[in-house]
XYZ file of C-alpha atoms in Angstrom:
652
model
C 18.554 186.569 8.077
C 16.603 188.804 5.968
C 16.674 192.093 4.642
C 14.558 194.392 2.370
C 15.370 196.731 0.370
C 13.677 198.817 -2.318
C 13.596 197.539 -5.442
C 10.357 197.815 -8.049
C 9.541 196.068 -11.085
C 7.288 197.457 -13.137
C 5.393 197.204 -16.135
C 4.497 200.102 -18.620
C 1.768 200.331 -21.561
C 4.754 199.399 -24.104
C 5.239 195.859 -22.843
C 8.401 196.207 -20.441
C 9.231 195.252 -17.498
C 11.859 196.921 -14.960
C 13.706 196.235 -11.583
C 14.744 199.315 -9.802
C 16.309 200.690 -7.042
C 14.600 202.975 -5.043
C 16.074 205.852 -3.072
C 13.179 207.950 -0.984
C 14.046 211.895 -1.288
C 12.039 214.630 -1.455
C 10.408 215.845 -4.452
C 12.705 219.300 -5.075
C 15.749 217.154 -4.562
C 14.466 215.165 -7.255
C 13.812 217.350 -9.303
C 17.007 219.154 -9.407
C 19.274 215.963 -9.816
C 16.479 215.241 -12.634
C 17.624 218.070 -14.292
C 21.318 218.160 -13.278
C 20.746 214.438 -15.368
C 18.965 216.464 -18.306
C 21.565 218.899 -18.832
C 24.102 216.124 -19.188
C 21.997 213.833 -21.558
C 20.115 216.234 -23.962
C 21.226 218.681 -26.005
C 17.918 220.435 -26.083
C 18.369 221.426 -22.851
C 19.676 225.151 -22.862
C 16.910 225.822 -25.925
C 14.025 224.686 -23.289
C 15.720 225.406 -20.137
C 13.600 228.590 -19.052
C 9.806 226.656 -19.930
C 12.085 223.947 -17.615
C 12.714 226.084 -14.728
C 8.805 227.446 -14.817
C 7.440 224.059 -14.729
C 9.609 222.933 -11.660
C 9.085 226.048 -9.528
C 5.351 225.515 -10.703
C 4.802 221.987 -9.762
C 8.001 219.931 -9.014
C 5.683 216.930 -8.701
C 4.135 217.349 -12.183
C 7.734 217.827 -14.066
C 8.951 214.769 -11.978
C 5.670 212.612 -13.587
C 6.976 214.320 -17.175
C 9.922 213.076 -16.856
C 9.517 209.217 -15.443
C 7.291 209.241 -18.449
C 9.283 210.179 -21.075
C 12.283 207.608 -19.154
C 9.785 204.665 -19.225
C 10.267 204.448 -23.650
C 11.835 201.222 -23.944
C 15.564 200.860 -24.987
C 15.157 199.035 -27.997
C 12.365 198.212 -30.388
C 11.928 194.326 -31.963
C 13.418 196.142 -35.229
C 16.078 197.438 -34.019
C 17.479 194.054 -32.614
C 15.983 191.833 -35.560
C 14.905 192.482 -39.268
C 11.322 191.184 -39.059
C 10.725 190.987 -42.786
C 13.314 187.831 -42.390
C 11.712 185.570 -40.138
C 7.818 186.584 -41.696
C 7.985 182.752 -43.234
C 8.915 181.400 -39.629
C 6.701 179.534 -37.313
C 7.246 179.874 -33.370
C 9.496 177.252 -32.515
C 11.852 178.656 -35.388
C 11.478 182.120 -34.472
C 12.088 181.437 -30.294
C 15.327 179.507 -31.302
C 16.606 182.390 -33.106
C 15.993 184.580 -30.496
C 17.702 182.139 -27.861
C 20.697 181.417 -30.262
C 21.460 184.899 -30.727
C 21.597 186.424 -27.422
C 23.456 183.267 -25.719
C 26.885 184.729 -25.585
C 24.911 187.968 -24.958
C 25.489 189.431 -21.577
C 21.455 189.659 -20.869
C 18.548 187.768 -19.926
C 16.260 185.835 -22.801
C 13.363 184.161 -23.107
C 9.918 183.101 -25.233
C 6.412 183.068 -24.233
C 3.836 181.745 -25.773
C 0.095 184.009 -26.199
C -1.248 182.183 -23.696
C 1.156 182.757 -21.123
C 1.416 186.378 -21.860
C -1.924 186.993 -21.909
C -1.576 185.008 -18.217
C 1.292 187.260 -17.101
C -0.891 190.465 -18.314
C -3.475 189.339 -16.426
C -2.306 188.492 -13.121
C -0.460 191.553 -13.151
C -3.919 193.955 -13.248
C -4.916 191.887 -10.410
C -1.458 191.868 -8.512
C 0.269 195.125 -9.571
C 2.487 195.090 -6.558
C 4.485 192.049 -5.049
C 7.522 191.382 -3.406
C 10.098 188.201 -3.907
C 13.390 186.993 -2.040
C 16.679 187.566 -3.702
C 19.245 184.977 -2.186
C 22.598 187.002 -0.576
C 25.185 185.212 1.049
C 24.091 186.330 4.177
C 20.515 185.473 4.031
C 17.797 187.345 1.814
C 16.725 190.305 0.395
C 12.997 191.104 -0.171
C 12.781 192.488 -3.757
C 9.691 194.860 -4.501
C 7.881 194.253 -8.093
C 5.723 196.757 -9.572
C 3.372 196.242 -12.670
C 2.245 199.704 -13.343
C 3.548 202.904 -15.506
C 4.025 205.079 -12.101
C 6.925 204.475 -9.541
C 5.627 203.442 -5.885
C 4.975 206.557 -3.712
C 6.277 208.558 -6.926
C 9.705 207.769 -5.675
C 12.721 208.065 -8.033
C 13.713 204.351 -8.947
C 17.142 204.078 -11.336
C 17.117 200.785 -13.510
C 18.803 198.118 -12.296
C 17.248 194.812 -14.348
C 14.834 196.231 -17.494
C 13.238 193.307 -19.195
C 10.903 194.129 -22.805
C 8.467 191.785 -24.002
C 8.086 192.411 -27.544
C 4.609 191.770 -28.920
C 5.120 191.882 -33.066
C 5.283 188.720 -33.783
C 2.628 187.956 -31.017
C 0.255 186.319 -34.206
C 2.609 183.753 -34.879
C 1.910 182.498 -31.295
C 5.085 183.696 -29.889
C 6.207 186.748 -27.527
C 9.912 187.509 -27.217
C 11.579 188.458 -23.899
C 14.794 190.466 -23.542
C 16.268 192.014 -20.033
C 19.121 194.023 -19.564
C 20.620 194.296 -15.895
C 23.379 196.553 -14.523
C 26.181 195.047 -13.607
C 27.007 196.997 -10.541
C 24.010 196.446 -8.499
C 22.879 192.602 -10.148
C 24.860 189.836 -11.326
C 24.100 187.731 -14.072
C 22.704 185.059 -11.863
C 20.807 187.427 -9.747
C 18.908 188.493 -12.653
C 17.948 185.031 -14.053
C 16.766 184.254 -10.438
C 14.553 187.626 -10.314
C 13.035 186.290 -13.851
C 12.525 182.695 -12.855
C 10.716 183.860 -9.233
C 8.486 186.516 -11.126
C 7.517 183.581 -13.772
C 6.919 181.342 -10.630
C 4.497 183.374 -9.696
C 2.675 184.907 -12.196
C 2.494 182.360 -14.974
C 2.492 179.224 -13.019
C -0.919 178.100 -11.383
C 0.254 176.925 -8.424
C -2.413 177.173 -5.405
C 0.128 178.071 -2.761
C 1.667 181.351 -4.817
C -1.077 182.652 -5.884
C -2.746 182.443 -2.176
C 0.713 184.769 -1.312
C 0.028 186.778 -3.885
C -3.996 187.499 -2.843
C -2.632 187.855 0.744
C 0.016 190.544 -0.298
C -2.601 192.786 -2.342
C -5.793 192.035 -0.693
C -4.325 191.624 3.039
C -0.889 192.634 3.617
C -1.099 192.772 7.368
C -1.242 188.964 7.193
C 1.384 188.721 4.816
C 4.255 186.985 6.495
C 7.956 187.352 4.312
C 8.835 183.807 6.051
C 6.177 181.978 4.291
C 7.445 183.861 0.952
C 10.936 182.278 1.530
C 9.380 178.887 2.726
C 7.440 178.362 -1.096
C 10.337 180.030 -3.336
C 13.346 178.093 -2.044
C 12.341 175.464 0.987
C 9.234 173.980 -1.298
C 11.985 173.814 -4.209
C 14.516 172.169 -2.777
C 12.210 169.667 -0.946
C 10.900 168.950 -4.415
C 14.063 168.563 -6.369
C 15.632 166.323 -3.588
C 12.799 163.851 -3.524
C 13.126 163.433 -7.426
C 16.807 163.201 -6.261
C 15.843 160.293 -4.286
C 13.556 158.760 -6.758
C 17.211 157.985 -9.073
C 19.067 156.936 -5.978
C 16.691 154.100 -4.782
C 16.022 152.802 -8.317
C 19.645 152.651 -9.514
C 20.971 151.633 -5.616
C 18.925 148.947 -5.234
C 20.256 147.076 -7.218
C 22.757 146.327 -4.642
C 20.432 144.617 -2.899
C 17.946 143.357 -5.257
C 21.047 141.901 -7.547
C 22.648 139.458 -4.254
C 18.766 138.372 -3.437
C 18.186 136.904 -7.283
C 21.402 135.380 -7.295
C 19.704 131.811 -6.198
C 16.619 132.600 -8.656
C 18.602 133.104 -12.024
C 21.500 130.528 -11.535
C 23.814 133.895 -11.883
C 28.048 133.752 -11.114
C 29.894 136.795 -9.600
C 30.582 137.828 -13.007
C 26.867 138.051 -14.256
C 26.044 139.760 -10.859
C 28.358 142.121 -11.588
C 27.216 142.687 -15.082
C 23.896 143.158 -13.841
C 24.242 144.924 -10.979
C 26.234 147.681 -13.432
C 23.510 147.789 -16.043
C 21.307 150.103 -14.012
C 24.360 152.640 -14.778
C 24.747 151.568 -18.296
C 21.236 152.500 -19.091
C 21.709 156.035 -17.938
C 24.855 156.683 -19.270
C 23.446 156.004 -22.930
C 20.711 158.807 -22.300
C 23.159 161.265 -20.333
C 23.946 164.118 -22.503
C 20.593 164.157 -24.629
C 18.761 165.305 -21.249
C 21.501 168.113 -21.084
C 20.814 169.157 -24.288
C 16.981 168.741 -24.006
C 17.275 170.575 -20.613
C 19.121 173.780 -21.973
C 17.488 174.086 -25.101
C 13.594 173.359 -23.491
C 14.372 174.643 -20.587
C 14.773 173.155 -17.026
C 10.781 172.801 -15.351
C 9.265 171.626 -19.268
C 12.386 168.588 -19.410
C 11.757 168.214 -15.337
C 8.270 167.144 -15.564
C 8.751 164.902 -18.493
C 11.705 162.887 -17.269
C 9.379 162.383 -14.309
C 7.293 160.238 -16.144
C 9.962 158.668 -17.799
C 11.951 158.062 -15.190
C 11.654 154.262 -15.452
C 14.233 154.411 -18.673
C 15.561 157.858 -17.750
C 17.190 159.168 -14.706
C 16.437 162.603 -15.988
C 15.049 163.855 -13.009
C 18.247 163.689 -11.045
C 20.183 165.691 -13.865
C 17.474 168.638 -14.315
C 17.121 168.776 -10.587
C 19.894 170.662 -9.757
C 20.287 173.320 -12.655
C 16.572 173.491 -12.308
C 17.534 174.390 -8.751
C 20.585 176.263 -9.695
C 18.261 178.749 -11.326
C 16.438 180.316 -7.936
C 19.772 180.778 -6.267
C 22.531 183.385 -6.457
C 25.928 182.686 -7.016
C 27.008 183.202 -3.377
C 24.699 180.414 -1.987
C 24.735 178.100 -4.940
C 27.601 175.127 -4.400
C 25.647 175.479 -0.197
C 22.039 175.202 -2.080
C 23.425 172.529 -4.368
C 25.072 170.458 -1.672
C 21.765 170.399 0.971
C 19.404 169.227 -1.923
C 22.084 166.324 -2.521
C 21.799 165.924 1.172
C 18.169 164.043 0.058
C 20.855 160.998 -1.448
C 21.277 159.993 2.111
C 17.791 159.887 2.952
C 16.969 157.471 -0.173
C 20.647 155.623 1.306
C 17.893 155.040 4.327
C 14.923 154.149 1.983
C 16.325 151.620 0.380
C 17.313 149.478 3.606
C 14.227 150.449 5.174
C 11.712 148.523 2.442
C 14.719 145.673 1.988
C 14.339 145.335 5.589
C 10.373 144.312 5.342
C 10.394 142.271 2.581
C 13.953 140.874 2.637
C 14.670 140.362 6.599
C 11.414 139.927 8.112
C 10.523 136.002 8.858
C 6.634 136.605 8.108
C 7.150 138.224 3.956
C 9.430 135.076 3.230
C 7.008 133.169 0.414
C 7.355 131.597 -2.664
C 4.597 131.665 -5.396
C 4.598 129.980 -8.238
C 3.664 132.529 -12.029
C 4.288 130.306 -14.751
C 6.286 127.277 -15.431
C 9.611 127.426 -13.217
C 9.562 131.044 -12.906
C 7.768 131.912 -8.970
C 7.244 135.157 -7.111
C 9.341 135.764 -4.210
C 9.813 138.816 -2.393
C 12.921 140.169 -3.952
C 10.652 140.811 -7.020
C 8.211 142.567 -4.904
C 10.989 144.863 -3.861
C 11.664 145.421 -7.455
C 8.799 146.708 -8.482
C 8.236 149.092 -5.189
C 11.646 150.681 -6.599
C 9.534 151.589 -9.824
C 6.083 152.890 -8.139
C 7.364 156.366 -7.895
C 8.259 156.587 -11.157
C 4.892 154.965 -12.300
C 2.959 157.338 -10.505
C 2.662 160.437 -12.850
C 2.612 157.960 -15.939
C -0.140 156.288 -14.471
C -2.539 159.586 -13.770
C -1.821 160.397 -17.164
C -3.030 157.600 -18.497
C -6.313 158.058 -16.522
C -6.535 161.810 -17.188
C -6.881 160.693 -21.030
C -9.484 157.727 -20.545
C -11.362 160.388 -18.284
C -13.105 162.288 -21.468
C -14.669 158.841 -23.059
C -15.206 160.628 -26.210
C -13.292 159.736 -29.599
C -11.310 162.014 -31.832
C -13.631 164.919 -33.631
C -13.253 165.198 -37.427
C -11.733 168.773 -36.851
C -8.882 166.552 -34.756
C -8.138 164.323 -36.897
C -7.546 166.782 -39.494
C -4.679 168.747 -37.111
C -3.303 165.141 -36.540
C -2.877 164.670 -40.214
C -1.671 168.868 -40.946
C 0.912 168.074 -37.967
C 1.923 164.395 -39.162
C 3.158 166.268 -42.788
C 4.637 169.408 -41.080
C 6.448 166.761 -38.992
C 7.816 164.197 -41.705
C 8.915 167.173 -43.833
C 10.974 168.437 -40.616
C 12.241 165.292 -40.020
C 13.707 164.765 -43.639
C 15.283 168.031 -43.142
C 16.543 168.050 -39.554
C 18.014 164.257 -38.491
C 21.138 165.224 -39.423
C 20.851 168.697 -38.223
C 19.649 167.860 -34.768
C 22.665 165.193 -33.688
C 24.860 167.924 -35.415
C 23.380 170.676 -33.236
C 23.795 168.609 -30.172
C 28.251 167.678 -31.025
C 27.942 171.716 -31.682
C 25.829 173.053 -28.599
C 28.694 171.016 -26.218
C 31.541 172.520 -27.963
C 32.142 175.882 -25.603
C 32.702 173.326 -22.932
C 36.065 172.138 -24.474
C 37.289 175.481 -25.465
C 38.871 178.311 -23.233
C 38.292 179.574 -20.536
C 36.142 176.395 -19.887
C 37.921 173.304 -20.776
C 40.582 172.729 -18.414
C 38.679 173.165 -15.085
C 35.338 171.216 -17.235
C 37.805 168.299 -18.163
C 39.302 168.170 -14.690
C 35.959 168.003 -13.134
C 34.725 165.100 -15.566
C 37.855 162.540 -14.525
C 37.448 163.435 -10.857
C 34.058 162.873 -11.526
C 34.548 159.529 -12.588
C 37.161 158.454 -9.659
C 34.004 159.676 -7.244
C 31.339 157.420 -9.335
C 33.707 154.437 -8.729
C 34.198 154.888 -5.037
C 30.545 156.298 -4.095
C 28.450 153.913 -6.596
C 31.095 151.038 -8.022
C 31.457 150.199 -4.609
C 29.054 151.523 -2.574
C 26.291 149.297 -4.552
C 28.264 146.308 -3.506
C 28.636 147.750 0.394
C 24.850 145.984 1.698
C 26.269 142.878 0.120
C 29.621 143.225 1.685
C 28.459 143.688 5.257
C 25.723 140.690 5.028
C 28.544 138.609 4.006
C 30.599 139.762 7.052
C 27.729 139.558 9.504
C 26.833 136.108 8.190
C 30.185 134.683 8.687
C 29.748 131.753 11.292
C 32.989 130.653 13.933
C 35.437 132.989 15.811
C 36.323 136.364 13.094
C 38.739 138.258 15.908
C 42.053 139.603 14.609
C 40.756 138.795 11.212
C 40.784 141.658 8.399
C 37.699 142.820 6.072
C 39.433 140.396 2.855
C 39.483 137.340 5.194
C 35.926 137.745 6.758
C 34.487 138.099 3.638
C 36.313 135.324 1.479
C 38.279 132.669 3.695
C 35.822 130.041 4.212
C 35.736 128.767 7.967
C 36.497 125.289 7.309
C 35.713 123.803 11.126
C 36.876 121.441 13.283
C 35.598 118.414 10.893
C 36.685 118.602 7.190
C 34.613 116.763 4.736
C 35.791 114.058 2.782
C 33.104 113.322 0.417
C 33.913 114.664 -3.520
C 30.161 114.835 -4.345
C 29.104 117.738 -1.783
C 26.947 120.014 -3.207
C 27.555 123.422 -2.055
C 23.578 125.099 -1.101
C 22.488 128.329 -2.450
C 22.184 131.034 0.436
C 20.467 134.595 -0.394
C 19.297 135.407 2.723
C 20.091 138.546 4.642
C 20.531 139.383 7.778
C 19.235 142.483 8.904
C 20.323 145.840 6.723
C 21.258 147.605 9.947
C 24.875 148.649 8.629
C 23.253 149.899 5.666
C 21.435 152.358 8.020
C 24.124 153.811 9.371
C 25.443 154.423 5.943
C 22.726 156.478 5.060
C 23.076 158.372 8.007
C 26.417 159.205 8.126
C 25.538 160.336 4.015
C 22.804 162.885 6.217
C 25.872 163.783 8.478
C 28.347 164.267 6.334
C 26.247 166.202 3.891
C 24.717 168.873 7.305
C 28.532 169.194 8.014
C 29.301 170.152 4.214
C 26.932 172.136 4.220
C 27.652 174.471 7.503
C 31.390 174.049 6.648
C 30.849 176.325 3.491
C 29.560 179.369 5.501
C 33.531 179.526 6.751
C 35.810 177.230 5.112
C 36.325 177.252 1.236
C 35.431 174.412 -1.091
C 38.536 173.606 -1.727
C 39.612 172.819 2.030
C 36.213 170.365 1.919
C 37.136 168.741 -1.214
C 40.332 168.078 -0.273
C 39.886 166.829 3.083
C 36.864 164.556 1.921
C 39.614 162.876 -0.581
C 42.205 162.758 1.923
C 39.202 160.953 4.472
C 38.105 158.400 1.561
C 41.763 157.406 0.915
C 42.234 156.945 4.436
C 39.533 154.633 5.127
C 40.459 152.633 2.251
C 44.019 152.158 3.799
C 42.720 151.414 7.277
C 40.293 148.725 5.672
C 42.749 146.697 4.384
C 44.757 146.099 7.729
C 42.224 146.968 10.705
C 41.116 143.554 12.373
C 38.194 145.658 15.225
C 34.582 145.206 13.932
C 34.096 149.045 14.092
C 36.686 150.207 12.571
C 35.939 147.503 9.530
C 32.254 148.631 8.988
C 33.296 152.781 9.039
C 36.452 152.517 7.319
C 34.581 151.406 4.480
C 31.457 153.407 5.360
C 34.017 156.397 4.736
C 35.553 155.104 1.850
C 31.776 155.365 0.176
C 30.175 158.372 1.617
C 33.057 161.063 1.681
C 33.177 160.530 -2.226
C 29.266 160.525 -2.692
C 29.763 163.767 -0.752
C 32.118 165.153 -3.308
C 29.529 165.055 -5.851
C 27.483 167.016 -4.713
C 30.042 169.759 -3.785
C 31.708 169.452 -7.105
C 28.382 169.461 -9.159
C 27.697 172.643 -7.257
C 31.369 174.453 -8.440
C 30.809 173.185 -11.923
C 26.960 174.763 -11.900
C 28.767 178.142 -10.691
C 31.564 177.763 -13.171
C 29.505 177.674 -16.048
C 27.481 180.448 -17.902
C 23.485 179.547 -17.478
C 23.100 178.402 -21.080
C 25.079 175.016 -21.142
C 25.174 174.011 -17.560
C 22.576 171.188 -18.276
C 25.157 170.143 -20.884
C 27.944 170.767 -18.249
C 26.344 168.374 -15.434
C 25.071 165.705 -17.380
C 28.564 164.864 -19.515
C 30.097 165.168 -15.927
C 27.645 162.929 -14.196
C 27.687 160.876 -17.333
C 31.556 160.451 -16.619
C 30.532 159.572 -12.737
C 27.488 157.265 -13.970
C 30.651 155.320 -16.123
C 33.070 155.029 -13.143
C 30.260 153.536 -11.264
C 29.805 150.805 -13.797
C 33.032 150.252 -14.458
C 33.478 149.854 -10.658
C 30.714 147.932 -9.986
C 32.447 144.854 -12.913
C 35.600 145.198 -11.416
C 34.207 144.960 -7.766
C 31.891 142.088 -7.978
C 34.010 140.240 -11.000
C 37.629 140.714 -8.787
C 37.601 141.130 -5.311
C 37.032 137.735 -4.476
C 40.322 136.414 -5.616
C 42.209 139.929 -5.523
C 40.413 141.684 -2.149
C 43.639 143.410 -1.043
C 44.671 144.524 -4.177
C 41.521 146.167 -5.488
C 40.976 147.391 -2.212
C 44.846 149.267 -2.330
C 43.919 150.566 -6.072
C 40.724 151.959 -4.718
C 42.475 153.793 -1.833
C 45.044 155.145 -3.921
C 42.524 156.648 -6.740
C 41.503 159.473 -4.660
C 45.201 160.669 -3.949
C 46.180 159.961 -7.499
């Protein structure tokens, strides 16, 4: 559902920009409550009030222009906010963190620019002084009108609602300052942020699709279709941010079924498996709260496409992808917006399987090569490094892009190289301490009031999901191979006894010299299907169940669920029930993730919620490790028991 309703934004000669709320009337109405508004404001009033009168029974149009002219002076000027003789000495980057450090417990909007994207912004808006852009509701969306020019639309009255100023004095250091004010009463804090992050989309970004709706809308309107708005602003995000959500999944899930197929290869025990099989967590862990502190203080698009390319070492992409997301979405829709793109972990729960299934199940890729000395290809490696191509990809085309120009550094280069190599080694003396100190001091409002009870909550709950949803769930493809591998009669036998009482047969052998053979075959990855689509199912189901039920109700029944299955897999002896008690057990608390990630995002002021999600993911990312030792190192000679622990975690 979608609804529009009259808003403008608008840009005057001094540099700002406003959102307003139209209300069509005609022009003596306006002008009367324009000067029922001056009598109240200015105390020049009665000495002008007859040349007043004259000029609005003359021309009520003309005094109304007089007027929206003499409104449009901005609030503020740079002066009266900061004392520019201070920061004369300061470069850019010092200058924009001043400005973001000082309005951060500020209720209103801030931001830096650089010339060049000004300059862009200025630009695009002479060409494309009109525009419209969707405003999430809970309901659906609203259709926002923008307006880059000193006159209302129509000469229609339009009170303030969002006002934001670009301030252009310190515009020679290479720097423009940003600051918008919003009322309360007809925006939310949230709202506004998403009405600045849709108007940068499209005006500063060069992004083929946008600016094709932007030509359309001012060269062709009667082709301009609001769906197609809707479908690049929110649909194109979150199809983006859940496919970097499933480039994270596949290479950290993998594992699961990479680590069993090696086991032959590297001569490994349970206890190295495990060890291994965990390290994929470790590594992100260690890197965990630098990307939320990177993410909040760069912002969340400049650390997104970075962590891209790194996302080999880094599974940045998966932490910036939802307050990047977060960002375009009021607070009424968020924890639904949140939970859908998380919906995208399922699909990568189908991935996974789906390549394992060529190279790992299929009679014609088994072959052995041999590299160098005793060390051969096989195609468990193969899958290996398919997990990495995605995250290859962009580091790869930048390579290229460089060796594309063929021509060597200019002497004029060289010379910035060496003027940036001193500014930086005279920053870095200064600053090492300074920056890990900023970072302990940036995550500080999280463990203070009101924050820190409902933030410290969320990080142990966090970690009890991580152990079900990842600690075991990486083991799960291993698990069911195991089962479906198991040779002789398995009726009225439970999960622990399928997986680790070894059918003996009819003949027992006597000889003391047997040497038991290596096996690291699988045998079709079809339960690992269904996993990932009951992931898809359970995550459509969360999704619609927000729309009437509260989060609360979900969460708790998705705990309830989990605990459940673990109980039933401990006892139930029918196939079925074996393979979705555990499915359960795994995807209701995967599930939970997403939902709580979603509350936490909402929970938090916009400023540290990249802090916010990573520590709490970081807490998830630990549980997963942790359960992924105690899994593989324990079950085998303690199944029940880790299996009763695990069930009673979510209850506890």
């Amino acid at each position: 559902m979608a609804c529009a309703r009259k808003l403008l934004f608008r840009v005057f000669p001094n540099n700002s920009l406003s959102v307003h709320r139209t209300i069509t009337m005609s022009a003596a109405r306006r002008a009367e409550e324009a000067i029922e508004k001056l009598k109240e404001s200015n105390p020049y009033y009665s000495k002008y009030a007859a040349k007043i009168a004259q000029l609005q029974q003359t021309s009520a149009e003309e005094f109304l222009d007089r007027v929206e002219r003499v409104a449009e002076l901005p609030h503020k000027k740079l002066t009266d906010i900061m004392k520019l003789e201070l920061i004369a000495d300061k470069g850019a980057e010092e200058i924009s963190q001043i400005w973001l450090e000082y309005h951060k417990s500020k209720e209103v909007l801030a931001a830096t620019l650089t010339t060049a994207q000004y300059e862009t912004l200025m630009a695009r808006a002479k060409e494309h002084p009109v525009f419209i852009i969707p405003l999430p509701r809970s309901e659906g969306f609203e259709f926002v009108m923008l307006q880059f020019a000193a006159n209302t639309v129509h000469h229609e009255n339009a009170p303030e609602c969002l006002t934001m100023v670009h301030y252009t004095e310190v515009q020679d250091k290479g720097v423009v300052l940003m600051r918008g004010e919003y009322d309360n009463k007809v925006l939310t804090a949230q709202e506004a942020q998403c009405l600045a992050n849709e108007l940068q989309m499209f005006y500063l970004k060069p992004d083929e699709g946008k600016l094709r709706l932007l030509e359309t809308f001012t060269r062709k309107p009667d082709e301009f279709k609001h769906m197609d708005l809707i479908k690049e602003v929110h649909v194109f995000a979150t199809l983006t941010l859940g496919l970097l959500q499933m480039l994270t999944i596949h290479e950290t899930m993998g594992m699961g079924i990479i680590g069993p197929a090696s086991v032959c290869d590297l001569h490994m025990n349970q206890a190295q498996l495990a060890s291994l099989t965990a390290a994929g967590f470790m590594g992100i862990i260690c890197s965990s709260y630098f990307w939320g502190y990177i993410t909040d203080k760069k912002g969340r698009r400049w650390t997104l496409l970075r962590t891209i390319t790194l996302s080999n070492f880094v599974a940045g992409p998966s932490f910036v992808a939802a307050t990047y997301l977060s960002e375009f979405c009021s607070h009424r829709i968020l924890i639904r917006t949140i939970t859908h793109m998380y919906m995208f972990t399922g699909f990568a729960m189908v991935y996974c399987p789906g390549w394992a299934s060529l190279f790992l199940s299929a009679s014609f890729m088994e072959f052995e090569v041999d590299v160098v000395g005793s060390l051969t290809l096989r195609p468990w490696r193969v899958l290996g490094c398919l997990n990495i191509i995605p995250g290859r990809g962009l580091a790869t085309m930048e390579w290229i892009s460089r060796k594309n120009t063929g021509r060597p550094l200019s002497d004029e280069q060289k010379e910035h190289l060496r003027t940036y190599q001193d500014h930086v080694e005279v920053k870095r003396r200064k600053g090492k301490h300074n920056f890990l100190l900023s970072m302990l001091n940036d995550a500080m409002p999280l463990f203070r009031k009101p924050f820190v009870g409902y933030f410290v909550c969320a990080c142990l709950v966090m970690f009890v999901l991580g152990l079900l949803a990842n600690g075991l769930g990486i083991w799960y493809t291993a698990m069911r191979n195991r089962c479906n591998m198991r040779q002789g009669n398995t009726e009225g036998m439970t999960f622990c006894r399928i997986l680790f009482v070894p059918d003996m047969g009819p003949i027992v052998e006597s000889e003391s010299d047997l040497e038991a053979v290596c096996n690291d075959s699988f045998l079709g990855f079809n339960d690992s299907f269904i996993l990932g689509a009951v992931y898809i199912v359970l995550y459509n189901l969360s999704w619609l169940s927000l729309f009437c039920v509260h989060k609360k109700v979900i969460f708790v029944f998705s705990l309830v669920a989990a605990s459940t299955g673990g109980f039933l897999l401990i006892f139930v002896t029918n196939y079925t029930f074996q393979l979705f008690s555990l499915v359960f057990l795994i995807a209701f608390p995967g599930v939970t993730v997403g939902l709580l990630g979603g509350s936490l995002l909402g929970f938090v002021p916009t400023y540290i919620r990249g802090k916010a999600l990573c520590i709490s993911l970081m807490w998830c990312r630990c549980g997963a490790a942790i359960g992924a030792i105690l899994v593989g190192s324990n079950i085998q000679d303690s199944c029940e028991l880790i299996l009763l622990a695990i069930a009673i975690l979510p209850l506890s």
